[in-house]
Amino acid sequence: MRIGVFICHCGSNIAGTVDCESVVEIAAGFPEVVYATDSMYTCSEPGQEGIITAIHEHNLDGVVVASCSPRMHEPTFRRAVERAGLNRYMFEMANIREHVSWIGKDKAHNTNKAADLVLMAVEKLRRNRPLVAKSFTTVKKVLVIGGGVAGIQAALDCADGGLDVVMVERDQSIGGKMAKLDKTFPTIDCSSCVLGPKMVDIAQHEKISLYACSEVESVSGYVGNFSVTIRRRATYVDWTKCTGCGVCTEKCPSKRSPDPFNEFLGTTTSINIPFPQAIPKKAAINPDTCMKLQKGKCGICAKVCPVGCIDYEQQDELVTVEVGAIVVATGYDLFDWHKYPQYGEGRYPDVITSLQYERLLSASGPTGGHIKRPSDGKEPKNVVFIQCVGSRDRSVDRPYCSGFCCMYTAKQAILTKDHIPDSQSFVFYMDIRAPGKGYDEFTRRAMEEYGAQYVRGRVAMIYPHGDQLIVRGADTLAGTQVEVPADLVVLATGVEASQGAVKLGETLRVVPDQFGFFVESHPKLKPVETNTAGVYLAGACQGPKDIPTSVGQGSAAAAKALGLLSKEQLESDPAVSKVNVNRCVGCQKCIDTCPFGAIKAVTDRMGRLKAEVIETVCQGCGICTVTCPQGAIQLEHFTDNQILAEVNALCPPKMNNVSFE
Amino acid sequence: MAKIAYYPGCSGQSTSVEYDLSTRAVCRELGLELVDLEDWSCCGSTPAHTVNHVLSAALSARNLALTEQLGMDLVTTPCPSCLSNLRTAAHKMEDADFRAKANALLDTPCTKQVTAQSVLQVIMEQVDPELIRAKVVKPLTGLKLACYYGCIMNRPPALMQFDNHEHPMVMDNLMTMLGAEVVPYPLKVECCGASFGVPRVDIVTKLAGKLLDAGRELDVDAFVTACPLCQMNLDMRQGQINSALQEKFRIPVFYYTQLLGYALGIDRKELGLKKLCVNPKPVFNKLKETAQAS
Amino acid sequence: MSAQDEQRELRIVGFLCNWCSYGGADTAGVARFIQPTDLRIIRVPCSGRIDPLFIVRALLNGADGVLVSGCHPRDCHYAEGNFYARRRLEMLKRFLPITGIDERRFEYTWVSASEGQRWQHVVTEFTRRIHELGPAPFFNPVSEEEWAKLALDGAARGASCACHG
């Protein structure tokens, strides 16, 4: 074999703490290395050309690049060696940036370590062999999980691009958090007027099938060919017949059902359509409060329904769909502010969340758009907003900024003045974070035009006094303590990952970070991809986001899905397991352990059982390789011999010339 | 009878002698034998730790060492300020270097880990609530009470490790158990002005006045406290507060042990009720009336 | 431990799964979380790909320590590879003393791709542990000449190889 080694300086990123020239000198002495050089930026165009030229000039049949992490540029260099006529698997990378130069300060040690890593790569490369990808067909259908604004955008873009879309929504209607908002910043656009038409498009688009009141139960398969099981929860209403006329909701005598759409500010009927613009506009029964389902009495809705769609016997239903790609848009939940004892832990009814306040502001809300405080229905004059409730606070394990609370607080202060001209808003804040287009101007308007008083400091205590609440906090700019009498206190509750995110992540093999937000493939360059091919992220499930960013990411995820499924066939990674039939004894242990069902038992000409790998199904984990008692099944590109070669490169056997056999 | 080392604290010998008296009486009644630390010394109060942390810790560590010499690992005190100092000392002594520094100042070093708890915590955690209910002979039925815990009873929470630091409930629960109606007093953990009563009486009249005002708004018959300083600022200074704020407060302020002792039927002399500045007679009259009415 | 010893690197081999821990080590690098330089990382697709014998091979070859890290249980990119790894590696940990290898020289843990700081902590702690244990004892103090003589003597007595009885 003729191996070429390329040591990258990465500007000063590597060369700053690694003596690259020395590494080149050392590498030149490694077995079968016929060419070693260094370059400033190996991934740049001249850098890649240098590799191609060297392959031709020195007749190389294997290349080692020592630079950044293979998770970063392995595909780049594989394409480069391929352009020079080599098989892309005749290439190895040594990670001397993330694993050497960036984490060690001692140049001598770093240089030594870099050389070791290059030797490892060379030893592995010597045992590589060319691998050729297989192609497979894909299902031209996309699953969108979550019907908030990010999911809606992704679904519409995919459907407009010609793909079939299955949308799964946990709640009774799509629309997500945005459907609950009264207005949006910084334009004070009516939220439901902006979102409503898009929701209707989802219902009417011929390429979109919508499953509301449904959740993803399990996912199997792989990119291009996922099989998804969806649980459709029983709604006790036959939605194929329901016209959404609403007669049942008018006649339902059970009016004490909790109302999640209105953030539990009021109650609703047991059979209910959550809001006038709901999509799908279908009624559903809450089984916990329905008298017929609880006690067997009533049955009024069945009597009044003009189309006879009430079905008290309805059961959950499991539906399986085949899709080629998945967009995750599960959104966020609000931080549980009861964790703060200083805000009363729920003892004071006039301390509410920002989303509850949105419902009070909304004309479709429980108060018909009149701001009435929960305790006595009075119109508040002094409204105190407290920001960063569950944001940027390590004491409640929420060190991150929720991003959009500064903006919606400013919006709510403006709307308060619009609704109640003689009101006064106070905003306790830590810093104003308004980096979007027109955002800072908007917060200034809240202060300057609408007279909201901004107090920079945290609130230490809320306590009742008469029929008011006294909000005590620090004014850090004035250096003093302030007490503000409030008729209503609105908490700008922060964002946290959706409750079901961790469980869904396990199903999809998408990893959540320590706070439950899904981790993207690369924080800069792959913000919507995940580490599982064919699964994309949109919206706040990846981190706190406002509406325009969520919409943008929804479109981005759709573009990725469209790009993926625009190819007639996909190529599988050929680094899959391979059975040496001469060694296979047909014990089938590998079949039992394979998580993907990618190995099947076949009988050879002699009638003996043998294992056989289905190459396009195998995901290349290598669990079978370790399980095989014969060493008969080997994961290509990560064979026992290749890994042991790396071990031996690092720890040379001490008694080379003594044979134990 | 459970034996527990007892640290009375300086106030218990002077301004809050009734707290000490009633505590002893109540504990005896509830089957807790308090063993006085012999030759105990001042915990250092606020002045010591504002000057020198090691000295302050050593003052309390001496009392912890005395507990150790009794062969006990738990010491109890009625006073939250003493408790705070004892617990701070015990916590700091977990660090070997600090322990060495503090022990260097002591004749008998403190070697073991001794825990300090308030008498309130001991009563609530070691006495069966059913026993208390069973022993109530004069229930506090008809009495409307505000329980005032003060600022250091449960704070800092990581150090005190007892009850909710923003919204404590143990005294509320105890008084409810005795038959009283406990109002949701919003200023449970507010500062009363503490020792500023000496240099800046204006601060105390303002802060304590606010506490009394919040109680009056809820129409309470009396306050219940667990801290000598809180009790003093609300009770003894009520006259000062009235003249400073042009008010007419006349709200008795009890130690929880006094009302507990009364409910348990302990002789009133042992509860030191005569030591209270605001005459508690209306409260007891009301109780008698309710008892007769039923 | 003299200053010189502290300077001297020991040989620590790491086996990291591609999806979580290798990513976590990258994250630590990107964040410039300084770590000891003794560790050399071998990338494998999944912790379930790690044959315990790789670890034994490294230790027999004279590695002073071996560190394995995979995705947190239930977060495996391949659904269940790390469950296999956990069982295999736990067995290995208990078996190592039987072979005469100090089991403290081997450790396995879980680090996700976002846990750069945790990776720094793991590497720092494990490296410190290995330095406290010092260099691994040499497994064959017998020189090659002596070995050859032993083998010859054995052969003369008609016994088979000392290793295989």
Short mmCIF file of N, CA, C and O in Angstrom, two decimals, chain A residues 306-343:
data_model
loop_
_atom_site.label_atom_id
_atom_site.label_comp_id
_atom_site.label_asym_id
_atom_site.label_seq_id
_atom_site.Cartn_x
_atom_site.Cartn_y
_atom_site.Cartn_z
N PRO A 306 -77.10 15.96 15.42
CA PRO A 306 -77.93 15.77 14.23
C PRO A 306 -77.40 14.67 13.30
O PRO A 306 -78.16 14.17 12.45
N VAL A 307 -76.11 14.31 13.42
CA VAL A 307 -75.58 13.30 12.49
C VAL A 307 -75.27 11.98 13.20
O VAL A 307 -74.77 11.05 12.58
N GLY A 308 -75.55 11.92 14.47
CA GLY A 308 -75.36 10.66 15.20
C GLY A 308 -73.91 10.21 15.29
O GLY A 308 -73.61 9.04 15.04
N CYS A 309 -73.03 11.13 15.61
CA CYS A 309 -71.61 10.75 15.59
C CYS A 309 -71.05 10.43 16.97
O CYS A 309 -69.88 10.11 17.10
N ILE A 310 -71.87 10.53 18.01
CA ILE A 310 -71.35 10.24 19.36
C ILE A 310 -71.24 8.73 19.54
O ILE A 310 -72.15 7.98 19.24
N ASP A 311 -70.08 8.30 20.04
CA ASP A 311 -69.83 6.87 20.22
C ASP A 311 -69.15 6.67 21.57
O ASP A 311 -67.93 6.80 21.68
N TYR A 312 -69.94 6.36 22.60
CA TYR A 312 -69.38 6.23 23.95
C TYR A 312 -68.50 5.00 24.10
O TYR A 312 -67.81 4.86 25.09
N GLU A 313 -68.55 4.12 23.11
CA GLU A 313 -67.77 2.88 23.21
C GLU A 313 -66.42 2.99 22.49
O GLU A 313 -65.66 2.03 22.45
N GLN A 314 -66.15 4.15 21.93
CA GLN A 314 -64.95 4.26 21.10
C GLN A 314 -63.68 3.93 21.90
O GLN A 314 -63.58 4.24 23.08
N GLN A 315 -62.73 3.28 21.23
CA GLN A 315 -61.46 2.89 21.85
C GLN A 315 -60.31 3.58 21.13
O GLN A 315 -60.46 4.04 20.01
N ASP A 316 -59.14 3.61 21.82
CA ASP A 316 -57.92 4.08 21.15
C ASP A 316 -57.68 3.21 19.92
O ASP A 316 -58.04 2.04 19.90
N GLU A 317 -57.03 3.80 18.94
CA GLU A 317 -56.81 3.07 17.70
C GLU A 317 -55.34 3.24 17.31
O GLU A 317 -54.79 4.34 17.45
N LEU A 318 -54.72 2.16 16.87
CA LEU A 318 -53.33 2.26 16.42
C LEU A 318 -53.29 2.25 14.90
O LEU A 318 -53.92 1.41 14.26
N VAL A 319 -52.57 3.20 14.34
CA VAL A 319 -52.47 3.32 12.89
C VAL A 319 -50.98 3.25 12.54
O VAL A 319 -50.16 3.85 13.22
N THR A 320 -50.65 2.53 11.50
CA THR A 320 -49.25 2.47 11.08
C THR A 320 -49.10 3.16 9.73
O THR A 320 -49.88 2.92 8.82
N VAL A 321 -48.11 4.06 9.65
CA VAL A 321 -47.84 4.72 8.37
C VAL A 321 -46.37 4.53 8.02
O VAL A 321 -45.51 4.43 8.90
N GLU A 322 -46.10 4.48 6.72
CA GLU A 322 -44.72 4.38 6.24
C GLU A 322 -44.31 5.75 5.72
O GLU A 322 -45.04 6.35 4.92
N VAL A 323 -43.18 6.26 6.21
CA VAL A 323 -42.72 7.58 5.75
C VAL A 323 -41.23 7.51 5.43
O VAL A 323 -40.52 6.63 5.91
N GLY A 324 -40.78 8.49 4.64
CA GLY A 324 -39.36 8.54 4.28
C GLY A 324 -38.56 9.46 5.17
O GLY A 324 -37.35 9.30 5.34
N ALA A 325 -39.23 10.47 5.75
CA ALA A 325 -38.53 11.43 6.60
C ALA A 325 -39.46 11.88 7.72
O ALA A 325 -40.68 11.73 7.61
N ILE A 326 -38.87 12.40 8.78
CA ILE A 326 -39.65 12.82 9.94
C ILE A 326 -39.22 14.23 10.35
O ILE A 326 -38.02 14.51 10.45
N VAL A 327 -40.20 15.12 10.54
CA VAL A 327 -39.90 16.45 11.08
C VAL A 327 -40.47 16.51 12.49
O VAL A 327 -41.67 16.27 12.69
N VAL A 328 -39.61 16.78 13.45
CA VAL A 328 -40.05 16.87 14.85
C VAL A 328 -40.29 18.34 15.17
O VAL A 328 -39.39 19.17 15.02
N ALA A 329 -41.52 18.66 15.56
CA ALA A 329 -41.85 20.06 15.89
C ALA A 329 -42.76 20.05 17.12
O ALA A 329 -43.88 20.50 17.08
N THR A 330 -42.22 19.50 18.20
CA THR A 330 -43.05 19.28 19.38
C THR A 330 -43.13 20.48 20.31
O THR A 330 -43.81 20.42 21.32
N GLY A 331 -42.40 21.55 19.97
CA GLY A 331 -42.59 22.79 20.71
C GLY A 331 -42.09 22.76 22.14
O GLY A 331 -41.16 22.02 22.47
N TYR A 332 -42.75 23.54 22.98
CA TYR A 332 -42.25 23.75 24.34
C TYR A 332 -43.39 23.74 25.33
O TYR A 332 -44.56 23.78 24.97
N ASP A 333 -43.02 23.71 26.59
CA ASP A 333 -43.97 23.88 27.68
C ASP A 333 -43.56 25.12 28.47
O ASP A 333 -42.43 25.61 28.33
N LEU A 334 -44.46 25.56 29.33
CA LEU A 334 -44.10 26.68 30.21
C LEU A 334 -43.48 26.14 31.49
O LEU A 334 -43.88 25.11 32.00
N PHE A 335 -42.53 26.88 31.98
CA PHE A 335 -41.89 26.56 33.26
C PHE A 335 -42.94 26.57 34.37
O PHE A 335 -43.85 27.42 34.38
N ASP A 336 -42.82 25.63 35.29
CA ASP A 336 -43.76 25.59 36.42
C ASP A 336 -43.32 26.62 37.46
O ASP A 336 -42.42 26.37 38.25
N TRP A 337 -43.99 27.77 37.44
CA TRP A 337 -43.53 28.88 38.28
C TRP A 337 -43.78 28.63 39.76
O TRP A 337 -43.29 29.36 40.62
N HIS A 338 -44.55 27.58 40.09
CA HIS A 338 -44.79 27.29 41.51
C HIS A 338 -43.51 26.91 42.24
O HIS A 338 -43.49 26.86 43.46
N LYS A 339 -42.45 26.65 41.47
CA LYS A 339 -41.17 26.34 42.11
C LYS A 339 -40.59 27.56 42.83
O LYS A 339 -39.67 27.43 43.62
N TYR A 340 -41.10 28.74 42.51
CA TYR A 340 -40.62 29.93 43.20
C TYR A 340 -41.51 30.21 44.40
O TYR A 340 -42.64 30.68 44.23
N PRO A 341 -41.04 29.99 45.63
CA PRO A 341 -41.91 30.25 46.78
C PRO A 341 -42.26 31.73 46.91
O PRO A 341 -43.32 32.07 47.43
N GLN A 342 -41.41 32.61 46.40
CA GLN A 342 -41.65 34.05 46.63
C GLN A 342 -42.82 34.59 45.83
O GLN A 342 -43.27 35.70 46.09
N TYR A 343 -43.31 33.82 44.84
CA TYR A 343 -44.45 34.31 44.08
C TYR A 343 -45.77 33.73 44.60
O TYR A 343 -46.80 33.81 43.96
#
